[in-house]
Short mmCIF file of C-alpha atoms in Angstrom, two decimals:
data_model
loop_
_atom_site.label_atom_id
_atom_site.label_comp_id
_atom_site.label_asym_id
_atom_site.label_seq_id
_atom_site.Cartn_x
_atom_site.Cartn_y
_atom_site.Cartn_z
CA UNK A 3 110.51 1.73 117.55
CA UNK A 4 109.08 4.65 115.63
CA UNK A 5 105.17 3.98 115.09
CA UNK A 6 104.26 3.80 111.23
CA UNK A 7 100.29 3.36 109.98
CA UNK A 8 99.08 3.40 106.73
CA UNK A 9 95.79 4.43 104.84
CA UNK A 10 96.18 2.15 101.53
CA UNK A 11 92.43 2.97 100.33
CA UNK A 12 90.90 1.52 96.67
CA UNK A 13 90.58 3.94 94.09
CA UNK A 14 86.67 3.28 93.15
CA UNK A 15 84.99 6.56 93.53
CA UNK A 16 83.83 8.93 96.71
CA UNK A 17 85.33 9.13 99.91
CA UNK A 18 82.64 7.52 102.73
CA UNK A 19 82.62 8.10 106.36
CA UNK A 20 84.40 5.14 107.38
CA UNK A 21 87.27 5.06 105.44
CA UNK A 22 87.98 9.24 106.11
CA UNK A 23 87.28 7.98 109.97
CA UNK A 24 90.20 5.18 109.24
CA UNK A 25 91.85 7.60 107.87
CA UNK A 26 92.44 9.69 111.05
CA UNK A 27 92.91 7.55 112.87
CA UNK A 28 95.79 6.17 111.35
CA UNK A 29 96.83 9.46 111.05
CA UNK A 30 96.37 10.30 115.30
CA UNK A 31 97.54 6.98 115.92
CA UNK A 32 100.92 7.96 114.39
CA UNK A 33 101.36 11.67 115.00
CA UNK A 34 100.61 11.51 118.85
CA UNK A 35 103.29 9.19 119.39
CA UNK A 36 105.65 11.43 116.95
CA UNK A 37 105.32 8.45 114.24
CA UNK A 38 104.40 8.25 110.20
CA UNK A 39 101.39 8.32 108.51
CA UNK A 40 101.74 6.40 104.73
CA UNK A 41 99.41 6.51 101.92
CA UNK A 42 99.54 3.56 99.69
CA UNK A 43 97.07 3.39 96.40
CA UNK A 44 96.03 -0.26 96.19
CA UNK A 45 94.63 -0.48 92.71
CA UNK A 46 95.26 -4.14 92.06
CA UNK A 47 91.32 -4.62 91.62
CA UNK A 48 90.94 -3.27 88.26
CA UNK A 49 88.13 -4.00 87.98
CA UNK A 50 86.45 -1.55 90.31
CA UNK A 51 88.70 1.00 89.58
CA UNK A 52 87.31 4.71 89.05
CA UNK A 53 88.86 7.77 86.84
CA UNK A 54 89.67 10.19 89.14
CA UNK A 55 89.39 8.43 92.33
CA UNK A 56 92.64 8.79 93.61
CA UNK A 57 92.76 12.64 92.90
CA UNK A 58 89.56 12.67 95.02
CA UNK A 59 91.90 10.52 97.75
CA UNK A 60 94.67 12.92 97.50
CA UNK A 61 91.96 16.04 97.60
CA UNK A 62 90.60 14.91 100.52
CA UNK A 63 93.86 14.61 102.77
CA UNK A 64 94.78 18.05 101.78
CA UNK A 65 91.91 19.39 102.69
CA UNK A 66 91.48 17.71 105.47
CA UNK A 67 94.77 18.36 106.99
CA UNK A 68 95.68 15.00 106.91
CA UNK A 69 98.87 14.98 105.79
CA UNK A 70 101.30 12.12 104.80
CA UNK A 71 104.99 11.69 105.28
CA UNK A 72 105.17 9.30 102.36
CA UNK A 73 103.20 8.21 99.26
CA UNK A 74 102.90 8.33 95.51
CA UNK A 75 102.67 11.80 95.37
CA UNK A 76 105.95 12.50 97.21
CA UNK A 77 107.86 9.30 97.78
CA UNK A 78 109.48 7.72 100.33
CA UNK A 79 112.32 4.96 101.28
CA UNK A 80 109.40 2.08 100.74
CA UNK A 81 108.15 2.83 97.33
CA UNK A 82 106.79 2.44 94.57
CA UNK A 83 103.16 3.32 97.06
CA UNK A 84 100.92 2.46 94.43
CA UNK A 85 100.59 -1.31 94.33
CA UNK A 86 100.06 -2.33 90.26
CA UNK A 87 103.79 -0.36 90.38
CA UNK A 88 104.58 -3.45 92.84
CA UNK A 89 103.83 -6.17 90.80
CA UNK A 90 106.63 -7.62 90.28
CA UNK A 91 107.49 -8.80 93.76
CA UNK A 92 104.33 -10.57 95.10
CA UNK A 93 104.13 -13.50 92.94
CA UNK A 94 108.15 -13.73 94.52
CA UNK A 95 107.07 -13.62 97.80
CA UNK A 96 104.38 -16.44 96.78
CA UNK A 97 106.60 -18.80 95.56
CA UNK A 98 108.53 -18.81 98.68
CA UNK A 99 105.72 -20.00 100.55
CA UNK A 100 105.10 -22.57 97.93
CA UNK A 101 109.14 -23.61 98.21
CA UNK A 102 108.48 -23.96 102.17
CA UNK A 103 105.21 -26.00 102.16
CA UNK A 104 102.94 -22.93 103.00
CA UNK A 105 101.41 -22.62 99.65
CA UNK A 106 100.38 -24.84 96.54
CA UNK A 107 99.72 -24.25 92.86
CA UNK A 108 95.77 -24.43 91.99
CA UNK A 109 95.12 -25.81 88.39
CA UNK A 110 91.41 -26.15 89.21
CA UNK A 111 89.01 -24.53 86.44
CA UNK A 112 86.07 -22.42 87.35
CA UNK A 113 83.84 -24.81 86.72
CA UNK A 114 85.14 -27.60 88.69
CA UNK A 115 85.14 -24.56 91.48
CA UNK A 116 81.51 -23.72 91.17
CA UNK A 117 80.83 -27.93 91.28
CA UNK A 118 82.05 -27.73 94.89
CA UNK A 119 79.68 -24.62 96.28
CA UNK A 120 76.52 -26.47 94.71
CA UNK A 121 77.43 -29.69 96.24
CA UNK A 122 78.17 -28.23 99.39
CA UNK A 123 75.03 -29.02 101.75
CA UNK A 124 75.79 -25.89 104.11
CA UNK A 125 75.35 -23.39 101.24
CA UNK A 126 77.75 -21.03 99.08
CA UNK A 127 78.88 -19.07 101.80
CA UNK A 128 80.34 -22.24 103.95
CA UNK A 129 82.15 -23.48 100.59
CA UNK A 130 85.67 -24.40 101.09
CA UNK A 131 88.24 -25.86 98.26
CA UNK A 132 89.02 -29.23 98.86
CA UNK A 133 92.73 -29.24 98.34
CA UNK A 134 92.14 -31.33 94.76
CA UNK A 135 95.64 -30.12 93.98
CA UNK A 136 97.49 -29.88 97.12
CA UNK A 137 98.56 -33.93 96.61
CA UNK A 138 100.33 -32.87 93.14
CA UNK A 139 103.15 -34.27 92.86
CA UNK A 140 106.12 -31.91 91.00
CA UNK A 141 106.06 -33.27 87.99
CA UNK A 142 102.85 -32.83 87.46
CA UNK A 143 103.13 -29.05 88.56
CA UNK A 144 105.77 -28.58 86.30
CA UNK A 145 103.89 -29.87 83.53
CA UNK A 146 101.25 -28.07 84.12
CA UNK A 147 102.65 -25.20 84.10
CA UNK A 148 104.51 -25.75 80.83
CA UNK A 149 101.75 -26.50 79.13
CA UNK A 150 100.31 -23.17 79.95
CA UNK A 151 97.55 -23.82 81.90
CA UNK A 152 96.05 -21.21 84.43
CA UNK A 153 96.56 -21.29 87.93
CA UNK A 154 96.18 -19.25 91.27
CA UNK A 155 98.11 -20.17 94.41
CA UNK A 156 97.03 -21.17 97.87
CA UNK A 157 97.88 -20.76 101.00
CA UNK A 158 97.77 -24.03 102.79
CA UNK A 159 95.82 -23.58 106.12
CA UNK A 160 96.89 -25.33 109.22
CA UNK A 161 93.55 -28.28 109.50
CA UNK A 162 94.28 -28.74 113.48
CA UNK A 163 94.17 -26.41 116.56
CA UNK A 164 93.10 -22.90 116.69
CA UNK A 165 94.68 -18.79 115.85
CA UNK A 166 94.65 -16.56 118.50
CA UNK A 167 95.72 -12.81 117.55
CA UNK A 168 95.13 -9.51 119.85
CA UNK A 169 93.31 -6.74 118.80
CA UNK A 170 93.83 -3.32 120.50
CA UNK A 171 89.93 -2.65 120.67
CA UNK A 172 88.46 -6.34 120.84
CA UNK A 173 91.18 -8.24 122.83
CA UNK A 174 91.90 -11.56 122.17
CA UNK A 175 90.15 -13.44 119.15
CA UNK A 176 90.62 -16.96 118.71
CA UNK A 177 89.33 -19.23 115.36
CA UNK A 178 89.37 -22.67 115.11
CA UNK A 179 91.98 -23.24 112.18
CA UNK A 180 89.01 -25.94 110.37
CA UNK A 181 87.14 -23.14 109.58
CA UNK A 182 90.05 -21.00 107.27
CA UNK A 183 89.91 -21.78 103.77
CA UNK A 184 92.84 -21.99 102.00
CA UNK A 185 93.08 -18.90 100.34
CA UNK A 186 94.08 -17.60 96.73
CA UNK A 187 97.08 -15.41 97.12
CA UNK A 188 98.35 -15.11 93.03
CA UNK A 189 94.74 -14.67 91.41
CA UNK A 190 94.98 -16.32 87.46
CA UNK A 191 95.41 -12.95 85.95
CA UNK A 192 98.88 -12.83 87.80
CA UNK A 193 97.31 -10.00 90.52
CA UNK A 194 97.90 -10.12 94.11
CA UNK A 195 94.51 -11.17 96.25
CA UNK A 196 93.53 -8.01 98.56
CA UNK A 197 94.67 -10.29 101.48
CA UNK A 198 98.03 -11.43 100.77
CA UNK A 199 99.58 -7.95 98.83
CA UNK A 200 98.49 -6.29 102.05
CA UNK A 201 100.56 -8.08 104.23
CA UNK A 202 103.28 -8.41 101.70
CA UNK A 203 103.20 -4.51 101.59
CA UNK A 204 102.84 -3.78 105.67
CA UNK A 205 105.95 -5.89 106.04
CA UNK A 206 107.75 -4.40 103.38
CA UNK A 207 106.87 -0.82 104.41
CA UNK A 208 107.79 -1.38 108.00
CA UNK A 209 104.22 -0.92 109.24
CA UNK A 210 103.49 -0.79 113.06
CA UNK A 211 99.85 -0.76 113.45
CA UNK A 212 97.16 -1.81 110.79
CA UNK A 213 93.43 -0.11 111.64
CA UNK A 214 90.79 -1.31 109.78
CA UNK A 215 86.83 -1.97 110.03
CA UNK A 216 85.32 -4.64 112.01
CA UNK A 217 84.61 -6.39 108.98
CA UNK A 218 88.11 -7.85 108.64
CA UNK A 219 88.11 -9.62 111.69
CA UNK A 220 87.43 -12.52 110.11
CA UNK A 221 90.00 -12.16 107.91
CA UNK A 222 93.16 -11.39 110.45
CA UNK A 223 94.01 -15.44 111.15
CA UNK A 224 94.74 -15.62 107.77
CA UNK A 225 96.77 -12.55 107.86
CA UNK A 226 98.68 -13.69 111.12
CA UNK A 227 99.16 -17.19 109.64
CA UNK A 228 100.68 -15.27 106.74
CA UNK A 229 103.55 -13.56 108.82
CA UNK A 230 104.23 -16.75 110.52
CA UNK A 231 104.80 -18.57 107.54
CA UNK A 232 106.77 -16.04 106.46
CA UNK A 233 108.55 -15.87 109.73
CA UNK A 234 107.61 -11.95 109.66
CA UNK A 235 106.37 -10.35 112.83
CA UNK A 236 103.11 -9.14 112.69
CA UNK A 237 101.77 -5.63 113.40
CA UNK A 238 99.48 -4.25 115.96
CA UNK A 239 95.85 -4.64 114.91
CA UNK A 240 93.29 -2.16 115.54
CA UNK A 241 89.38 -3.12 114.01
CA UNK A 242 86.77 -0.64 114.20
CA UNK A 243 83.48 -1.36 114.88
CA UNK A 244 81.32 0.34 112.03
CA UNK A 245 79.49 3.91 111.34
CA UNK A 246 75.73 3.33 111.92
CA UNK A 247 72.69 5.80 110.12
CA UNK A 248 70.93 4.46 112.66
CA UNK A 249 70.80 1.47 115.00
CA UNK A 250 70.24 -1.43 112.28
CA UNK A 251 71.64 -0.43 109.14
CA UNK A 252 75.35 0.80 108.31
CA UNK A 253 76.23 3.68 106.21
CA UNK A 254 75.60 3.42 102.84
CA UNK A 255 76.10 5.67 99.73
CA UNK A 256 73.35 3.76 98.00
CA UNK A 257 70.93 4.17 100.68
CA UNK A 258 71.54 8.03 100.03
CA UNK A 259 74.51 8.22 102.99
CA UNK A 260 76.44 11.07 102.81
CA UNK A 261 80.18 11.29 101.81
CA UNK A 262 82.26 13.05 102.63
CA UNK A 263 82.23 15.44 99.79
CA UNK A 264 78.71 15.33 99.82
CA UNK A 265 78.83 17.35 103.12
CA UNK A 266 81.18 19.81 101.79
CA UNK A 267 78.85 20.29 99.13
CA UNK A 268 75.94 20.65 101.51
CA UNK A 269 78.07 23.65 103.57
CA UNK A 270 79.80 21.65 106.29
CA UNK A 271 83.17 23.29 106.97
CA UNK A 272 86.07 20.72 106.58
CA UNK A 273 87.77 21.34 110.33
CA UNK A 274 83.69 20.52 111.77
CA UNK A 275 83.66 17.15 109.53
CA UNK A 276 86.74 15.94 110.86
CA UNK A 277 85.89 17.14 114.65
CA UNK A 278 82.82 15.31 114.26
CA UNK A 279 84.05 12.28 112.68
CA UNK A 280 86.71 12.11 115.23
CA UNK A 281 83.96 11.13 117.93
CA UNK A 282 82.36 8.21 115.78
CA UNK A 283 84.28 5.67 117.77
CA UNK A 284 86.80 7.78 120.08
CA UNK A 285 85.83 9.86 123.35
CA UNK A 286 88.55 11.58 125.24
CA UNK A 287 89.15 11.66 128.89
CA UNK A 288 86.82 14.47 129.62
CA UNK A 289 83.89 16.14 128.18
CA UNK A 290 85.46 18.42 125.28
CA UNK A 291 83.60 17.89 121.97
CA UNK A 292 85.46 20.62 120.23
CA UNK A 293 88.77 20.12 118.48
CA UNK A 294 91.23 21.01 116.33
CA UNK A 295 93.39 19.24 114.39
CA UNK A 296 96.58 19.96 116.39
CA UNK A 297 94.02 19.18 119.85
CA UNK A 298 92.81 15.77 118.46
CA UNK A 299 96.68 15.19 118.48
CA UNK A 300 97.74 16.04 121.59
CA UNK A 301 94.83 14.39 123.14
CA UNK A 302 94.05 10.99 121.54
CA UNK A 303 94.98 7.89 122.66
CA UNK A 304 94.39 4.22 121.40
CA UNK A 305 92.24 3.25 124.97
CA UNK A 306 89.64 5.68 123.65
CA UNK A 307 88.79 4.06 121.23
CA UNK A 308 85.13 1.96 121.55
CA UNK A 309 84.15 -1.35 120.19
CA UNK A 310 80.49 -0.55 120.27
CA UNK A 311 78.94 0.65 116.48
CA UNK A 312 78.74 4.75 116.53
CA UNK A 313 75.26 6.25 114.59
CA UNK A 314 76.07 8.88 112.53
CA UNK A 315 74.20 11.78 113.42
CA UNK A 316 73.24 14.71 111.02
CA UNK A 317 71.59 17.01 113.45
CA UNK A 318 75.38 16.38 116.24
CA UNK A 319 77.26 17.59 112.69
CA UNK A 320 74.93 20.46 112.14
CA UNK A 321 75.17 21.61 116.02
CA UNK A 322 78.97 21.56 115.48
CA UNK A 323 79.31 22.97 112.31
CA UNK A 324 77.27 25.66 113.69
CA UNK A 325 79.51 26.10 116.65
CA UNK A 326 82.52 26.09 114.62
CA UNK A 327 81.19 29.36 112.50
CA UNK A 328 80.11 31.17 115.46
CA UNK A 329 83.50 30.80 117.35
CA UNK A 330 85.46 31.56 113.86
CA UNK A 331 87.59 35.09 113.36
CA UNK A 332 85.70 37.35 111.88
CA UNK A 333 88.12 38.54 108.70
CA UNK A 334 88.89 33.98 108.53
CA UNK A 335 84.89 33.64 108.44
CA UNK A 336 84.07 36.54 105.97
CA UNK A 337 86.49 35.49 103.59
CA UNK A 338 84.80 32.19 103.34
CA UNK A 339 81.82 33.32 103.21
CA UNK A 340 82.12 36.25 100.49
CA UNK A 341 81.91 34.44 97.56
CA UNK A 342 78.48 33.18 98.56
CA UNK A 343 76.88 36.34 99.75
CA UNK A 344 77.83 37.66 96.17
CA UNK A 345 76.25 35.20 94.54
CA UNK A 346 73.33 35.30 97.04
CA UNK A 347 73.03 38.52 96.94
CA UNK A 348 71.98 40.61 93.79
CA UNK A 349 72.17 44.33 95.14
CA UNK A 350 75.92 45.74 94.77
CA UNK A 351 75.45 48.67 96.62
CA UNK A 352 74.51 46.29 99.83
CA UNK A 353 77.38 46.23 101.98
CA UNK A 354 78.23 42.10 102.30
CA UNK A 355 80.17 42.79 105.63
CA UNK A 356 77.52 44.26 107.70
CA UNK A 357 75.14 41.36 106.23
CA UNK A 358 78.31 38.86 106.72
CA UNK A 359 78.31 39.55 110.75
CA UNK A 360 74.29 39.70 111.44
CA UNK A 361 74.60 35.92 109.94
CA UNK A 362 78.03 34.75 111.35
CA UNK A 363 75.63 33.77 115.12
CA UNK A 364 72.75 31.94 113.12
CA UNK A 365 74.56 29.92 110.01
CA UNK A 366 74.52 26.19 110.92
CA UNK A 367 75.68 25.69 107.28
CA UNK A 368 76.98 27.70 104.73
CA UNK A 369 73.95 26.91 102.62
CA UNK A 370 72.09 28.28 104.61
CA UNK A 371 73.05 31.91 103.09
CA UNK A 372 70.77 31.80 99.89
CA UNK A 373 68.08 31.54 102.17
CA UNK A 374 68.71 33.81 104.73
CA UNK A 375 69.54 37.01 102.61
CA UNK A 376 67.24 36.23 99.86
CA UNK A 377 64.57 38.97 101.90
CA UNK A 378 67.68 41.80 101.33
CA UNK A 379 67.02 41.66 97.60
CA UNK A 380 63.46 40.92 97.32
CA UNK A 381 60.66 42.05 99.73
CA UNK A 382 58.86 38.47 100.02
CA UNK A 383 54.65 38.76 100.09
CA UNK A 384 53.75 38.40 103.80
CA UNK A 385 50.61 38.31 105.44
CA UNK A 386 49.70 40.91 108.64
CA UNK A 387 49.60 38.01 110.91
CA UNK A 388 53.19 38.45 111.31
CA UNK A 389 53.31 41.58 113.05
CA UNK A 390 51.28 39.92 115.82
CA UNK A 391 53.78 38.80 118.24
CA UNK A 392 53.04 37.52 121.74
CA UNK A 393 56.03 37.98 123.46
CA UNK A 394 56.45 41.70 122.01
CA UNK A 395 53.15 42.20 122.82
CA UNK A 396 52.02 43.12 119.58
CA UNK A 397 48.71 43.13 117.38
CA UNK A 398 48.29 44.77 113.86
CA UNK A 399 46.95 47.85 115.26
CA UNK A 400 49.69 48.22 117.83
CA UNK A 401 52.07 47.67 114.66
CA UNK A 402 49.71 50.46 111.85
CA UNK A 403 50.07 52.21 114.94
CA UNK A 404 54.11 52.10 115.42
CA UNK A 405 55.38 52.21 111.52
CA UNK A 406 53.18 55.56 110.94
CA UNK A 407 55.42 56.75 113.69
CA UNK A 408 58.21 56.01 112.97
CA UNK A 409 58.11 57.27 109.14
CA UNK A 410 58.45 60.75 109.85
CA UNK A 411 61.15 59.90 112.13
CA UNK A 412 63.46 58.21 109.67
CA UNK A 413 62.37 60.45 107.17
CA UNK A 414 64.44 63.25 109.24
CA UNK A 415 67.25 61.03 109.81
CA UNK A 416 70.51 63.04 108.79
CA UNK A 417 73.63 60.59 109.00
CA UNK A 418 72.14 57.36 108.08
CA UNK A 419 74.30 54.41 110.49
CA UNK A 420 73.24 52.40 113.42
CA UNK A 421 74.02 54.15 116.11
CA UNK A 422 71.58 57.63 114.97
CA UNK A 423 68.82 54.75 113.95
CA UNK A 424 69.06 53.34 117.65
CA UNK A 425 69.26 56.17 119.18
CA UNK A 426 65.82 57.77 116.74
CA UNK A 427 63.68 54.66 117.38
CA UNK A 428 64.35 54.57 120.84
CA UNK A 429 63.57 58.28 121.59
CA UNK A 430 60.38 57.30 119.82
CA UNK A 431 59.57 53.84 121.73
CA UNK A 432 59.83 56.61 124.84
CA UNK A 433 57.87 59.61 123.14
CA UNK A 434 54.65 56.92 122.64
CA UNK A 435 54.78 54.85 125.59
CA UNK A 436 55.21 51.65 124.58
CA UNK A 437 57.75 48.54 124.49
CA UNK A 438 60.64 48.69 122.84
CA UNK A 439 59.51 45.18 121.09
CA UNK A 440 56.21 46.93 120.12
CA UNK A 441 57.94 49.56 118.15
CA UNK A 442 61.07 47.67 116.79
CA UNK A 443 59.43 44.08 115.90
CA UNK A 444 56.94 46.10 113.50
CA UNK A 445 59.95 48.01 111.79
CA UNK A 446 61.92 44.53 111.39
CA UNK A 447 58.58 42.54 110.31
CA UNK A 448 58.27 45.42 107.25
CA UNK A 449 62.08 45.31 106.57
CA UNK A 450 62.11 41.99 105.90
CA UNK A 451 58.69 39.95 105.55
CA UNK A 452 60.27 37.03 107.30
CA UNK A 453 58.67 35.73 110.65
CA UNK A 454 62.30 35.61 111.51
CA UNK A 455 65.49 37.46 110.35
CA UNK A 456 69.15 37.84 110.52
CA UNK A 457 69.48 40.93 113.23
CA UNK A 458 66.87 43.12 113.82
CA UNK A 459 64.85 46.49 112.66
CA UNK A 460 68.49 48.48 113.60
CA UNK A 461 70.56 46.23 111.89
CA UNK A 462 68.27 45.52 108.59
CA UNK A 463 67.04 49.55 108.48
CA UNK A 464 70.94 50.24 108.13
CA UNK A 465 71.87 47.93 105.70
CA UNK A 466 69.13 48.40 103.46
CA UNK A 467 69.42 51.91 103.40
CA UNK A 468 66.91 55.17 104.20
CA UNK A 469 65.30 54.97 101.01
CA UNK A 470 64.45 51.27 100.91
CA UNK A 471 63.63 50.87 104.46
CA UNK A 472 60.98 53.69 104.09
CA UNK A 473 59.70 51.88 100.59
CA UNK A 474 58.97 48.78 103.08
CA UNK A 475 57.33 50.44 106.00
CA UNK A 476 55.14 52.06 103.09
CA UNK A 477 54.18 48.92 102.21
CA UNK A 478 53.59 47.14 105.73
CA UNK A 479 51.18 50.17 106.30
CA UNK A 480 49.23 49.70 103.04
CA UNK A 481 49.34 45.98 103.96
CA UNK A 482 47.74 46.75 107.92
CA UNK A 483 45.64 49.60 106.79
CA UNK A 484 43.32 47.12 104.68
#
């Protein structure tokens, strides 16, 4: 039986965590056993619906390498993959539950509804219908409906005995049957309910394994008493537990959670999102945390996966993301990474490749550029206390003491490059007796009036050039000599 999942999200705005994380694993639940991966657009809730939502859907699998063997976009033998181009067939499949005793017509009004939450002593939230019009007889159903009157229909819920289904992460879950409601599956307005166009729509599309949050537990007798009415078998469930921020509260883009474009926005490369995001939920056999695409593949497996609630962790991502553009090939890295050291940077005659390279070992994000280069353009104002180093075993007059050397020294510097700077300073560290860090931290301190910098007085004096790196050492000796 060739495996099948599907990612059928809403189209109502950003991409979250959790449903990218369902997402993938749809998509590694299919491709490691050589099976499909489906995207379905289920827009039948117009009401939430969002311009541009499901461009942001497609966007999101392209650029995250997830891609799908059918969908809207590019077709398939199971279309139409966008459900309000399904519409036709549900209310079909409704009335042949309602010809074999598994569903009713609903006439009640809203208000009549509403009567039976407020009289309900448990509260709202324990409100179930009260199967007014399950006892109709057909002639009144018939007149009913030609006279035009709304109605939804209802599944009819076994009252007796208990549902047991298996989930792949959970195990068996049994409910006791009294507690389902009978459920609306043909809402007035002649739309599908969420519930019942899903399962119409897994059937239909051949699907293998459903994967979902933890959420719709609660929800999965119905489903399963759905495909045994039907007489349909049902597919292989697989509920995740949720994405924590931390260990009370789930992720939430109103509480300021991230999405998933928000992190691209904030300088998190694509392949260290999905790495990451992988491991919310999922641990392989051994101890390997990094992964590509093609890796998460060939390693995952259903048994990895954990029921326990994973906390999303900013500072993991940042660590990874950081790894990720350290262990990146160099031409790969510098061409994504140009465009913002030209925007970052203001001096042309700067060369962005030498600056591209001193940063490639310290980026944890790419927004971190602006920041890091902003010294190249601008000497910041620094105070002296920054030459004072304890480790280099520096103090300011060690330092006045080191950049008057070295002036005349790079002022006599022929062929301006790394190696004849090196080689200079050095011969001068040795000429005046002292550390290597008590010569070289000054220089860098005056090249860049950072406490810390991207590469050192070397690397900075040969990217900013003889005449500029003398203009700065001028300066850190006005600054010491006060």
């Amino acid at each position: 039986m060739e495996i099948r999942t599907r990612f059928a999200p809403s189209p109502t705005g950003y991409m979250h965590i959790g449903n990218l994380r369902t997402a993938l694993y749809e998509f590694l639940i299919a491709k490691s056993q050589g099976g499909k991966f489906i995207l379905r657009i289920e827009d039948t809730d117009q009401e939430r619906y969002v311009e541009g939502a499901t461009e942001i859907i497609y966007n999101t699998l392209k650029m995250t390498g997830l891609k799908h063997d059918e969908g809207p976009d590019i077709g398939g033998n199971y279309g139409p993959y966008i459900q309000s181009e399904r519409m036709g067939m549900y209310l079909q499949y409704a009335l042949q539950l309602v010809e074999k005793g598994e569903a009713y017509y609903c006439f009640c009004t809203k208000e009549r509804l509403e009567s039976l939450k407020v009289s309900n002593k448990e509260g709202d939230a324990f409100a179930k219908y009260d199967r007014h019009c399950l006892s109709l007889s057909k002639e009144e159903i018939q007149k009913n409906l030609d006279a035009g009157m709304p109605y939804v229909i209802r599944q009819k819920m076994p009252n007796e005995g208990t549902t047991t289904f298996h989930d792949v992460v959970y195990g068996d879950i049994t409910v006791d049957n009294s507690e389902l409601d009978d459920q609306i599956l043909i809402k007035a307005d002649g739309f599908p309910t969420y519930n019942f166009a899903n399962v119409v729509d897994d059937h239909l599309m051949e699907i293998t394994h459903v994967v979902r949050g933890s959420e719709y537990l609660s929800s999965t007798p119905k489903y399963n008493l759905l495909y045994d009415a039907f007489g349909w078998t049902a597919p292989e469930y697989v509920h995740l537990p949720p994405v924590m921020r931390d260990a009370h509260n789930k992720l939430s883009k109103r509480h300021g959670d991230k999405s998933f474009e928000d992190l691209v926005r904030e300088g998190f490369l694509v392949e260290a999102i999905v790495n990451y995001i992988a491991l919310l939920g999922w641990s392989p056999s051994d101890n390997q945390e990094i992964f590509s695409l093609d890796e998460l593949i060939e390693k995952f497996t259903i048994s990895g996966l954990s029921k326990s609630p994973s906390i999303f962790d900013i500072k993991k991502l940042t660590w990874m993301n950081g790894e990720y553009i350290k262990n990146m090939e160099f031409e790969k890295y510098f061409e994504l990474v140009k465009p913002r050291l030209e925007e970052a940077v203001k001096t042309k005659t700067l060369d962005l490749r030498k600056i591209a390279a001193l940063l490639q070992k310290r980026l944890e994000t790419l927004n971190d550029i602006p920041r890091l280069v902003d010294f190249f353009d601008t000497l910041p104002e620094y105070g002296t206390e920054l030459y004072i180093h304890k480790k280099m075993k520096t103090t300011e007059e060690i330092a006045l003491t080191a950049l008057k050397a070295a002036v005349p020294v790079i002022e006599g510097i022929d062929t301006w490059n790394e190696e004849t700077i090196h080689d200079k300073l050095l011969a001068l560290v040795a000429e005046l007796g002292m550390k290597n860090g008590q010569l070289l931290w000054p220089v860098r301190t005056a090249l860049s009036g950072e406490p810390t910098s991207p590469g050192g007085a070397i690397e900075l004096a040969d990217i900013l050039g003889k005449e500029e790196t003398l203009r700065r050492i001028a300066v850190g000796i006005e600054k010491l000599s006060k």
